[in-house]
Coordinates of C-alpha atoms and ligand atoms in Angstrom, one line a residue:
M236 CA 0.0 0.0 0.3
S237 CA 1.6 3.2 -1.0
A238 CA 1.6 6.4 1.1
T239 CA -1.6 8.4 1.3
K240 CA -1.4 11.6 -1.0
Y241 CA -2.7 14.8 0.3
I242 CA -4.1 17.5 -2.0
F243 CA -4.9 21.1 -0.4
V244 CA -7.2 23.3 -2.3
T245 CA -6.9 26.9 -1.3
G246 CA -8.6 29.9 -2.9
G247 CA -7.6 33.6 -3.4
V248 CA -9.2 37.0 -5.1
A249 CA -12.6 36.4 -4.4
S250 CA -14.9 33.7 -2.3
S251 CA -17.7 31.8 -4.2
L252 CA -15.3 30.8 -7.0
G253 CA -16.4 27.2 -6.7
K254 CA -13.7 25.6 -4.5
G255 CA -16.1 22.9 -3.3
I256 CA -17.0 22.1 -6.8
I257 CA -13.1 21.8 -7.8
S258 CA -12.4 19.6 -4.7
S259 CA -15.6 17.5 -5.8
T260 CA -14.2 17.3 -9.3
L261 CA -10.8 16.3 -8.3
G262 CA -12.2 13.3 -6.1
K263 CA -14.4 12.4 -9.0
L264 CA -11.5 12.2 -11.4
L265 CA -9.2 10.1 -9.2
Q266 CA -12.1 7.9 -7.9
A267 CA -12.5 7.3 -11.6
R268 CA -9.1 6.1 -12.1
G269 CA -9.7 3.5 -9.2
F270 CA -8.4 5.4 -6.5
N271 CA -10.1 5.3 -3.1
I272 CA -10.6 8.8 -1.8
T273 CA -11.9 11.3 0.6
I274 CA -12.8 15.1 0.8
Q275 CA -12.9 17.2 4.0
K276 CA -13.4 20.9 4.7
F277 CA -11.7 23.5 7.2
D278 CA -13.5 26.5 7.6
P279 CA -11.7 29.4 9.3
Y280 CA -15.0 30.7 11.3
I281 CA -15.4 30.5 14.9
N282 CA -18.8 28.4 15.4
I283 CA -17.8 25.2 16.2
D284 CA -20.2 23.8 14.0
P285 CA -22.7 25.5 11.0
G286 CA -25.7 24.1 13.1
T287 CA -26.4 27.2 15.0
L288 CA -26.1 29.4 11.7
N289 CA -28.9 31.3 9.8
P290 CA -28.7 29.9 6.1
Y291 CA -28.2 33.4 5.0
E292 CA -24.6 33.1 6.4
H293 CA -23.4 30.1 4.7
G294 CA -26.4 28.4 3.0
E295 CA -27.7 25.2 4.0
C296 CA -26.3 22.9 6.9
Y297 CA -25.6 19.8 5.5
V298 CA -25.8 16.7 7.8
T299 CA -23.6 13.6 7.7
D300 CA -24.9 10.0 8.2
D301 CA -23.0 9.9 11.7
G302 CA -24.9 12.9 12.9
K303 CA -22.4 15.8 12.2
E304 CA -24.0 19.5 11.2
T305 CA -21.5 20.5 8.5
D306 CA -20.7 22.8 5.6
L307 CA -22.7 22.5 2.2
D308 CA -19.8 21.7 0.5
L309 CA -19.8 18.3 2.0
G310 CA -23.1 18.0 0.0
H311 CA -20.9 18.4 -3.2
Y312 CA -18.4 16.0 -2.2
E313 CA -21.0 13.4 -1.6
R314 CA -23.2 14.3 -4.7
F315 CA -20.3 13.9 -7.4
T316 CA -18.4 10.8 -5.9
G317 CA -21.0 9.0 -4.0
I318 CA -18.7 8.8 -0.9
R319 CA -19.9 9.3 2.8
T320 CA -18.6 12.1 4.6
T321 CA -18.4 11.8 8.5
A322 CA -17.9 14.0 11.7
Y323 CA -14.4 14.1 10.6
S324 CA -14.8 15.6 7.6
N325 CA -15.5 19.2 8.4
Y326 CA -13.5 21.5 11.1
T327 CA -13.8 24.9 11.9
T328 CA -11.4 27.0 13.7
G329 CA -14.0 26.8 16.8
R330 CA -13.9 23.0 16.8
I331 CA -10.1 23.3 16.8
Y332 CA -9.7 25.6 19.7
Q333 CA -12.4 23.9 21.3
S334 CA -10.2 20.8 21.3
V335 CA -7.3 22.6 22.3
I336 CA -8.8 24.1 25.1
D337 CA -10.2 20.7 26.5
K338 CA -6.7 19.3 26.4
E339 CA -5.4 22.4 28.3
R340 CA -8.0 22.0 30.8
R341 CA -7.1 18.3 31.3
G342 CA -3.4 19.1 31.5
D343 CA -2.1 17.4 28.5
Y344 CA 0.2 20.1 27.9
L345 CA 2.0 19.8 31.0
G346 CA 2.2 23.3 32.1
K347 CA 3.1 24.9 28.5
T348 CA 2.0 27.9 27.1
I349 CA -0.6 27.4 24.7
Q350 CA -0.1 29.4 21.6
V351 CA -1.5 29.3 17.9
I352 CA 1.7 28.3 16.7
P353 CA 2.6 25.1 17.3
H354 CA -0.6 24.0 19.4
I355 CA -3.4 25.3 17.1
T356 CA -1.4 24.4 14.2
D357 CA -0.5 21.0 15.5
E358 CA -4.0 20.5 16.2
I359 CA -5.1 21.5 12.7
K360 CA -2.5 19.2 11.3
R361 CA -3.5 16.5 13.4
S362 CA -7.2 16.9 12.3
M363 CA -6.1 17.1 8.5
L364 CA -4.2 13.7 8.8
F365 CA -6.9 12.2 11.1
Q366 CA -9.1 10.5 8.5
G367 CA -6.1 9.3 6.4
K368 CA -4.7 7.5 9.4
R369 CA -7.8 5.8 10.4
T370 CA -9.0 4.4 6.9
H371 CA -6.5 3.8 3.9
F372 CA -7.2 6.5 1.5
D373 CA -5.1 6.8 -1.9
F374 CA -6.0 10.5 -1.6
V375 CA -7.0 13.0 1.1
I376 CA -8.4 16.1 -0.6
T377 CA -8.6 19.1 1.9
E378 CA -10.5 22.3 1.0
I379 CA -9.7 25.3 2.8
G380 CA -12.7 27.5 3.5
G381 CA -12.2 31.5 3.0
T382 CA -9.6 33.3 0.7
V383 CA -5.9 33.6 1.2
G384 CA -5.2 36.7 2.8
D385 CA -8.2 36.7 5.5
I386 CA -6.7 37.0 8.9
E387 CA -8.4 33.7 10.1
S388 CA -7.3 31.3 7.6
Q389 CA -3.8 32.0 8.4
P390 CA -3.2 29.5 10.9
F391 CA -4.6 26.8 8.4
L392 CA -2.3 27.9 5.8
E393 CA 0.6 27.6 8.4
A394 CA -0.6 24.1 9.0
I395 CA -0.5 23.4 5.3
R396 CA 3.0 24.9 5.0
Q397 CA 4.3 22.5 7.5
L398 CA 2.7 19.5 6.2
K399 CA 3.8 20.1 2.6
W400 CA 7.5 20.4 4.1
E401 CA 6.9 17.1 6.1
L402 CA 5.0 15.0 3.8
G403 CA 7.4 16.1 0.8
K404 CA 6.3 14.5 -2.6
D405 CA 3.3 13.2 -1.0
A406 CA 1.5 16.5 -0.8
L407 CA 0.5 19.5 -3.1
C408 CA -1.5 22.5 -3.4
V409 CA -4.1 23.4 -5.9
H410 CA -5.0 27.1 -5.5
L411 CA -8.2 28.3 -7.4
T412 CA -8.1 32.1 -8.5
Y413 CA -10.1 34.3 -10.5
V414 CA -9.4 36.1 -14.0
P415 CA -11.9 38.7 -14.5
Y416 CA -12.8 40.3 -17.6
L417 CA -12.7 44.2 -18.1
S418 CA -15.0 44.9 -20.6
A419 CA -13.9 48.7 -20.9
A420 CA -10.5 47.6 -21.9
G421 CA -11.4 44.2 -23.3
E422 CA -9.3 42.3 -21.7
L423 CA -8.9 39.5 -19.2
K424 CA -6.7 40.4 -16.0
T425 CA -4.2 38.3 -14.4
K426 CA -3.0 40.6 -11.9
P427 CA -5.5 39.4 -9.1
T428 CA -4.0 35.7 -9.6
Q429 CA -0.5 37.0 -9.4
H430 CA -1.3 39.0 -6.3
S431 CA -3.2 35.9 -4.8
V432 CA -0.1 33.7 -5.4
K433 CA 2.2 36.2 -4.0
E434 CA 0.2 36.2 -0.9
L435 CA 0.3 32.4 -0.7
Q436 CA 4.3 32.4 -1.2
S437 CA 4.5 35.2 1.7
L438 CA 3.2 32.5 3.8
G439 CA 5.5 30.0 2.6
I440 CA 3.3 28.2 0.4
Q441 CA 4.2 27.7 -3.2
P442 CA 1.1 26.5 -5.2
D443 CA 1.6 23.4 -7.4
I444 CA -1.5 23.8 -9.7
L445 CA -3.2 26.8 -10.5
V446 CA -7.3 26.7 -11.7
L447 CA -8.2 29.9 -13.0
R448 CA -11.9 30.8 -12.8
T449 CA -13.1 32.8 -15.6
E450 CA -16.2 33.7 -17.5
H451 CA -14.1 33.7 -21.1
E452 CA -11.9 31.1 -22.6
L453 CA -8.2 31.8 -21.7
S454 CA -5.7 31.6 -24.5
S455 CA -2.7 29.5 -24.2
S456 CA -0.3 32.5 -24.0
L457 CA -2.2 33.9 -20.9
R458 CA -2.0 30.3 -19.2
R459 CA 1.6 30.5 -20.1
K460 CA 2.0 33.9 -18.6
V461 CA 0.5 33.0 -15.4
A462 CA 2.6 29.9 -14.9
N463 CA 5.8 32.1 -15.8
F464 CA 5.1 34.6 -13.1
C465 CA 3.7 32.2 -10.5
N466 CA 6.6 29.5 -10.5
V467 CA 4.3 26.8 -11.8
A468 CA 4.9 24.5 -14.7
P469 CA 3.3 25.5 -17.7
T470 CA 1.2 22.1 -17.8
A471 CA -0.4 22.9 -14.4
V472 CA -2.4 26.0 -15.3
F473 CA -6.1 25.2 -16.0
Q474 CA -9.1 27.2 -16.8
S475 CA -12.4 26.8 -15.0
K476 CA -14.8 28.5 -17.2
D477 CA -18.4 28.9 -16.2
Q478 CA -20.7 25.8 -17.3
P479 CA -24.3 25.5 -17.9
T480 CA -24.0 23.0 -14.7
I481 CA -21.6 22.2 -12.2
Y482 CA -21.7 18.7 -13.3
E483 CA -19.7 19.4 -16.4
V484 CA -16.9 20.5 -14.5
P485 CA -15.3 16.9 -14.2
L486 CA -15.6 16.5 -18.0
R487 CA -14.0 20.1 -18.5
M488 CA -11.3 19.4 -16.2
Q489 CA -10.7 16.0 -17.3
E490 CA -10.1 17.2 -21.1
Q491 CA -7.6 19.5 -19.7
G492 CA -5.8 16.8 -17.8
L493 CA -6.2 18.1 -14.3
D494 CA -6.0 14.6 -12.8
A495 CA -3.3 13.5 -15.0
E496 CA -1.3 16.4 -14.2
I497 CA -1.7 15.5 -10.4
L498 CA -0.8 12.0 -10.9
R499 CA 2.5 13.3 -13.0
Q500 CA 3.4 15.5 -9.9
F501 CA 3.1 12.9 -7.5
G502 CA 5.5 10.7 -9.6
M503 CA 2.5 8.3 -10.0
P504 CA 1.9 6.4 -13.2
I505 CA -0.6 8.1 -15.6
G506 CA -2.4 5.2 -17.1
E507 CA -5.6 5.7 -19.3
T508 CA -8.0 8.3 -19.2
P509 CA -11.1 7.0 -17.7
G510 CA -14.2 7.2 -19.8
L511 CA -16.5 8.5 -16.9
G512 CA -19.3 6.7 -18.8
P513 CA -22.2 6.7 -16.3
W514 CA -21.5 10.5 -15.8
R515 CA -21.6 11.2 -19.6
S516 CA -24.6 9.5 -19.7
F517 CA -26.2 11.5 -17.3
L518 CA -25.0 14.5 -18.7
E519 CA -26.4 13.7 -22.1
R520 CA -29.6 12.8 -20.5
R521 CA -29.6 16.3 -18.9
H522 CA -29.0 18.0 -22.1
K523 CA -32.0 16.3 -23.9
A524 CA -34.3 16.9 -21.3
T525 CA -35.5 20.2 -22.6
E526 CA -39.6 19.7 -21.4
E527 CA -40.2 21.5 -18.2
V528 CA -41.9 20.8 -15.0
K529 CA -42.3 23.3 -12.7
I530 CA -41.7 23.0 -8.8
A531 CA -42.6 25.4 -6.0
L532 CA -40.5 25.6 -3.1
V533 CA -42.7 26.8 -0.1
G534 CA -40.4 28.2 2.5
K535 CA -39.0 31.6 4.0
Y536 CA -35.5 31.6 2.5
D537 CA -35.3 33.5 -0.8
L538 CA -31.7 32.1 -1.1
Q539 CA -30.6 29.3 -3.4
D540 CA -28.1 28.0 -1.1
A541 CA -30.6 27.8 1.9
Y542 CA -32.2 24.7 0.0
K543 CA -29.3 23.6 -1.8
S544 CA -29.4 20.0 -1.5
I545 CA -33.0 20.1 -2.1
L546 CA -32.4 21.9 -5.5
E547 CA -30.0 19.4 -6.5
S548 CA -32.0 16.2 -5.6
L549 CA -34.9 18.0 -8.0
S550 CA -32.6 18.7 -10.7
Q551 CA -31.1 15.0 -10.5
A552 CA -34.5 13.4 -10.5
G553 CA -35.6 15.9 -13.4
T554 CA -32.7 14.5 -15.6
Y555 CA -33.7 10.8 -14.6
N556 CA -37.5 11.7 -15.6
D557 CA -36.2 13.2 -18.8
R558 CA -37.4 16.7 -17.6
K559 CA -35.8 19.9 -17.0
V560 CA -36.8 21.0 -13.4
R561 CA -37.9 24.5 -12.9
T562 CA -38.1 25.7 -9.3
C563 CA -39.9 28.8 -8.2
F564 CA -39.7 30.2 -4.5
V565 CA -42.7 30.8 -3.0
N566 CA -42.3 32.9 0.3
S567 CA -44.5 31.0 2.9
E568 CA -44.5 34.3 5.0
K569 CA -46.7 36.2 2.4
L570 CA -49.1 33.2 1.8
T571 CA -52.8 33.5 2.6
P572 CA -55.9 31.4 1.7
E573 CA -56.7 34.4 -0.6
N574 CA -53.5 34.4 -2.4
I575 CA -52.4 30.8 -2.7
G576 CA -54.3 30.2 -5.7
S577 CA -52.4 32.5 -7.7
A578 CA -49.2 31.9 -6.0
L579 CA -49.1 28.2 -7.1
E580 CA -50.7 28.9 -10.5
G581 CA -49.2 26.7 -12.9
I582 CA -47.3 24.6 -10.6
D583 CA -46.7 20.8 -11.2
G584 CA -45.6 19.8 -7.9
I585 CA -44.8 21.6 -4.1
I586 CA -42.3 21.2 -1.7
I587 CA -42.7 22.4 1.7
C588 CA -39.6 23.1 2.9
P589 CA -37.6 22.3 6.2
G590 CA -37.3 25.4 8.8
F591 CA -37.1 26.4 12.3
G592 CA -39.3 28.6 14.2
Q593 CA -42.4 30.1 13.9
R594 CA -42.1 32.8 10.9
G595 CA -43.6 31.7 7.6
T596 CA -45.3 28.2 9.1
E597 CA -48.9 29.8 8.8
G598 CA -48.3 29.9 4.9
K599 CA -46.6 26.7 4.8
I600 CA -50.0 25.3 6.3
V601 CA -51.9 27.3 3.9
A602 CA -50.0 25.6 0.9
A603 CA -50.4 22.2 2.7
Q604 CA -54.3 22.4 2.6
F605 CA -54.5 23.7 -0.8
A606 CA -52.3 21.1 -2.0
R607 CA -54.2 18.3 -0.2
E608 CA -57.8 19.8 -1.3
H609 CA -56.5 20.1 -5.2
D610 CA -54.7 17.1 -5.2
I611 CA -51.5 18.5 -6.3
P612 CA -48.1 16.3 -5.9
T613 CA -46.7 17.6 -2.6
F614 CA -43.5 16.7 -0.6
G615 CA -43.2 17.9 3.1
I616 CA -39.7 17.7 4.3
C617 CA -39.0 17.8 8.0
L618 CA -40.9 21.0 9.1
G619 CA -42.8 20.5 6.0
M620 CA -43.7 17.3 7.1
Q621 CA -44.7 18.7 10.3
M622 CA -46.9 21.5 9.1
M623 CA -48.8 18.8 6.7
V624 CA -49.5 17.0 10.1
I625 CA -50.8 20.1 11.5
E626 CA -53.0 21.3 8.5
F627 CA -54.6 17.7 8.6
A628 CA -55.6 18.2 12.4
R629 CA -56.8 21.5 12.1
H630 CA -59.0 20.7 9.2
V631 CA -59.8 17.1 9.1
L632 CA -59.6 16.1 12.4
G633 CA -61.4 19.4 13.8
Y634 CA -58.5 20.3 16.3
E635 CA -58.6 24.1 15.4
D636 CA -55.6 25.0 17.7
A637 CA -53.4 22.0 16.6
N638 CA -50.0 23.1 16.4
S639 CA -46.3 22.1 17.1
V640 CA -45.1 23.1 20.4
E641 CA -42.3 24.7 18.7
M642 CA -44.6 27.2 17.6
N643 CA -47.1 27.1 20.6
P644 CA -45.6 26.0 23.8
S645 CA -49.3 25.7 25.2
T646 CA -51.3 24.3 22.4
K647 CA -54.1 21.7 23.7
H648 CA -53.2 19.7 20.5
N649 CA -49.7 19.3 20.5
V650 CA -49.7 16.9 17.5
I651 CA -46.0 17.7 16.9
D652 CA -44.1 17.6 20.3
L653 CA -40.7 17.8 22.0
M654 CA -39.3 14.3 22.3
E655 CA -38.7 13.3 26.0
S656 CA -34.9 13.3 25.5
Q657 CA -35.0 16.9 24.2
K658 CA -36.9 18.4 27.2
N659 CA -34.0 19.4 29.4
V660 CA -31.8 20.4 26.3
T661 CA -30.3 23.8 27.3
N662 CA -27.5 24.0 24.6
M663 CA -28.6 24.7 20.9
G664 CA -25.5 23.3 19.3
G665 CA -25.4 19.5 18.0
T666 CA -28.1 18.7 20.2
M667 CA -31.2 17.8 17.9
R668 CA -31.7 14.4 16.7
L669 CA -29.2 14.2 14.1
G670 CA -27.9 11.9 11.6
G671 CA -29.1 8.4 10.0
Y672 CA -31.9 6.4 11.9
P673 CA -33.7 3.3 10.5
C674 CA -37.2 3.6 9.2
R675 CA -39.7 0.7 8.8
L676 CA -41.9 1.1 5.7
S677 CA -45.6 -0.4 6.0
E678 CA -46.6 -3.0 3.7
G679 CA -48.8 -1.9 1.2
S680 CA -48.0 2.0 1.3
K681 CA -46.8 4.2 -1.3
V682 CA -43.2 4.6 0.3
R683 CA -42.6 1.3 0.4
E684 CA -43.4 0.9 -3.3
I685 CA -41.1 3.8 -4.0
Y686 CA -38.4 2.6 -2.2
A687 CA -38.9 -1.2 -2.9
Q688 CA -37.6 -2.0 0.5
E689 CA -39.0 -2.8 4.0
E690 CA -36.2 -0.9 5.9
I691 CA -34.5 2.1 5.1
R692 CA -32.2 4.7 6.6
E693 CA -32.3 8.4 6.3
R694 CA -30.6 11.4 7.8
H695 CA -32.4 13.7 10.8
R696 CA -32.0 17.3 11.8
H697 CA -34.8 18.3 14.1
R698 CA -36.1 18.6 17.8
Y699 CA -39.7 17.9 17.4
E700 CA -41.8 14.8 16.4
F701 CA -45.0 13.6 15.6
N702 CA -47.2 13.0 18.7
S703 CA -48.0 9.2 18.6
E704 CA -51.0 9.5 21.1
Y705 CA -52.7 10.9 17.9
L706 CA -51.8 8.2 15.4
S707 CA -54.8 6.2 15.7
A708 CA -57.1 9.4 15.1
Y709 CA -54.8 10.2 11.8
E710 CA -55.0 6.5 10.4
K711 CA -58.8 6.7 11.0
A712 CA -59.1 9.8 9.0
G713 CA -56.9 8.9 6.2
M714 CA -53.3 10.2 6.7
R715 CA -51.4 6.9 7.2
C716 CA -48.2 6.8 9.3
T717 CA -46.3 4.5 6.8
G718 CA -42.8 5.0 8.2
I719 CA -41.8 4.0 11.6
N720 CA -38.4 3.9 13.6
P721 CA -38.5 0.2 14.6
D722 CA -36.3 1.0 17.6
T723 CA -38.2 4.1 19.3
G724 CA -41.7 3.7 17.2
L725 CA -41.4 7.4 16.1
V726 CA -43.2 8.4 13.0
E727 CA -41.0 9.0 10.0
I728 CA -43.2 9.5 7.3
V729 CA -46.9 10.2 6.6
E730 CA -49.0 9.9 3.4
I731 CA -52.4 10.3 2.2
P732 CA -52.9 7.4 0.1
T733 CA -56.2 8.5 -1.7
L734 CA -54.0 11.4 -3.2
Q735 CA -52.1 11.1 -5.7
W736 CA -48.6 11.7 -4.3
Y737 CA -48.8 13.5 -0.6
I738 CA -46.1 12.6 1.3
G739 CA -44.1 14.0 4.3
T740 CA -40.9 12.8 5.7
Q741 CA -39.5 13.5 9.2
F742 CA -36.2 13.1 7.8
H743 CA -34.0 14.8 5.0
P744 CA -34.1 12.5 2.0
E745 CA -32.1 15.2 0.0
Y746 CA -28.9 14.7 1.8
S747 CA -28.3 11.4 0.3
S748 CA -29.5 11.8 -3.3
T749 CA -26.5 11.7 -5.6
V750 CA -25.7 12.1 -9.6
L751 CA -25.2 8.4 -9.9
K752 CA -27.8 7.4 -7.5
P753 CA -30.9 9.8 -7.4
H754 CA -33.1 9.3 -4.2
P755 CA -36.2 7.3 -5.0
L756 CA -38.4 9.7 -3.4
F757 CA -37.5 12.8 -5.4
L758 CA -37.6 10.4 -8.4
S759 CA -41.0 9.3 -7.9
F760 CA -42.2 12.9 -6.6
I761 CA -41.2 14.4 -10.1
A762 CA -42.8 11.3 -12.0
A763 CA -45.9 12.3 -10.2
A764 CA -45.5 16.2 -11.0
I765 CA -45.2 15.3 -14.6
T766 CA -48.5 13.1 -14.6
Y767 CA -50.3 15.9 -12.8
K768 CA -48.8 18.3 -15.4
A769 CA -50.2 16.1 -18.3
S770 CA -53.8 15.7 -16.6
Q771 CA -53.9 19.7 -16.3
Q772 CA -53.4 20.2 -20.2
Ligands
LIG112 N1 -38.0 22.8 13.3 C1 -38.4 21.6 13.3 C2 -37.8 20.7 14.4 O1 -37.1 21.2 14.9 C3 -38.2 21.1 12.0 C4 -36.4 21.2 11.4 C5 -36.3 21.0 10.1 O2 -37.0 21.2 9.4 N2 -35.1 20.6 9.8 O3 -38.4 19.7 14.8

């Protein structure tokens, strides 16, 4: 077994250049060559994890199967490569400091003064190497959040500098920068890239490979110029031009030989270029799918990144149904019984989104009622499922004040209730029901047919649960609880079998849909939306 190779991915000039996509692409291309890979992310902010962050800050919080709340880039890693990330795949400055401070309190440092260098940087290095020590990986790809030059990313870069030195030929740095086009001058400008590389060099890191983000084609002379000014081999400058979808990026990078250059620099045999057959078929199907299916996302965050995994799951499911999914955001804070009809005009399916807190929940209930009464395919996820349950209690079971105790702690009909184990929780961070739990599907239910499996495992992120005291009332009135946790008896899925597609899941299926393994619930939901669309024409 050869030594694990470490690839560090840093970014310069601006954020949002797509480091997560480049890291996922590297993983995908190396994996296609038969290597065992993993991808991890180090974020310079101080929160212990993104679990307590508002989605407006860093977008959705992604949850690993082993129950860690993480950065949304881990979603890309999983969707591109099919790997399963873990609690050790995402560290923040806060988490690193917490671990160092815990050690200090235990007396592990034997009276030493604790400092950023070496204690924090040693902890970062230990964490960067941890996964590769626990399991054998051929490649560990480490993405560093933020932009080179930020004060808070310096300890991470210092850790990389030291690791590059210690690991020698087994480590390299891929630096992603931006080449802007100045339309007034009609020119592409490489100066920001040169400065960003200088910044890295001043921290003692010489990038080995440069990936230049650009909206326009970069000529080979421009790339040679960058190579020249940045001490990088001419074969090691790549362009990452805007693509119609992020899923094109692996093909564009492979065409330019990014993976081959990495192998060359590691001194490994290059071998044949993998065909990426299934990936290409996915993209071909995606290009051919021109007919649209329109899905409303009823939620409170008018921000793409807040529902990232749901959007990706829908678009993957669209491709496999030979359709292009057009999503439109419907702000649940503004929904009323009066405007719901026009808000959902021309919609073929509805997602009632996850969320926290009271804001926008009444609008979600309005949407659930409209969808149920008009038999529009509807998928409620987590809070969305809870709103379907509340709506049914209010308008079918006749419990007018039915609610979740999250929204109204004194409701008489607490159809969504706080779990016993959550009642004494005072710390908000990392204390929800998190990660994968088993769920048994009822014989004869729609979900059983969709999954074609009796037992499934899905990821959770919530504090409140369906109150099982009401289970038989629901069942009698026609909302069936068709997914139950076999260990705890908690209700995981509700459905109304008399409707075309009206399913709510307490878990988050969107976290586990990948490009090559789209999620069965999303596939089936889109298929139902297509049928509904046809019935409306
Ligand atoms: N706020 C709800 C709960 O905590 C739902 C959470 C979610 O949608 N992820 O139970």
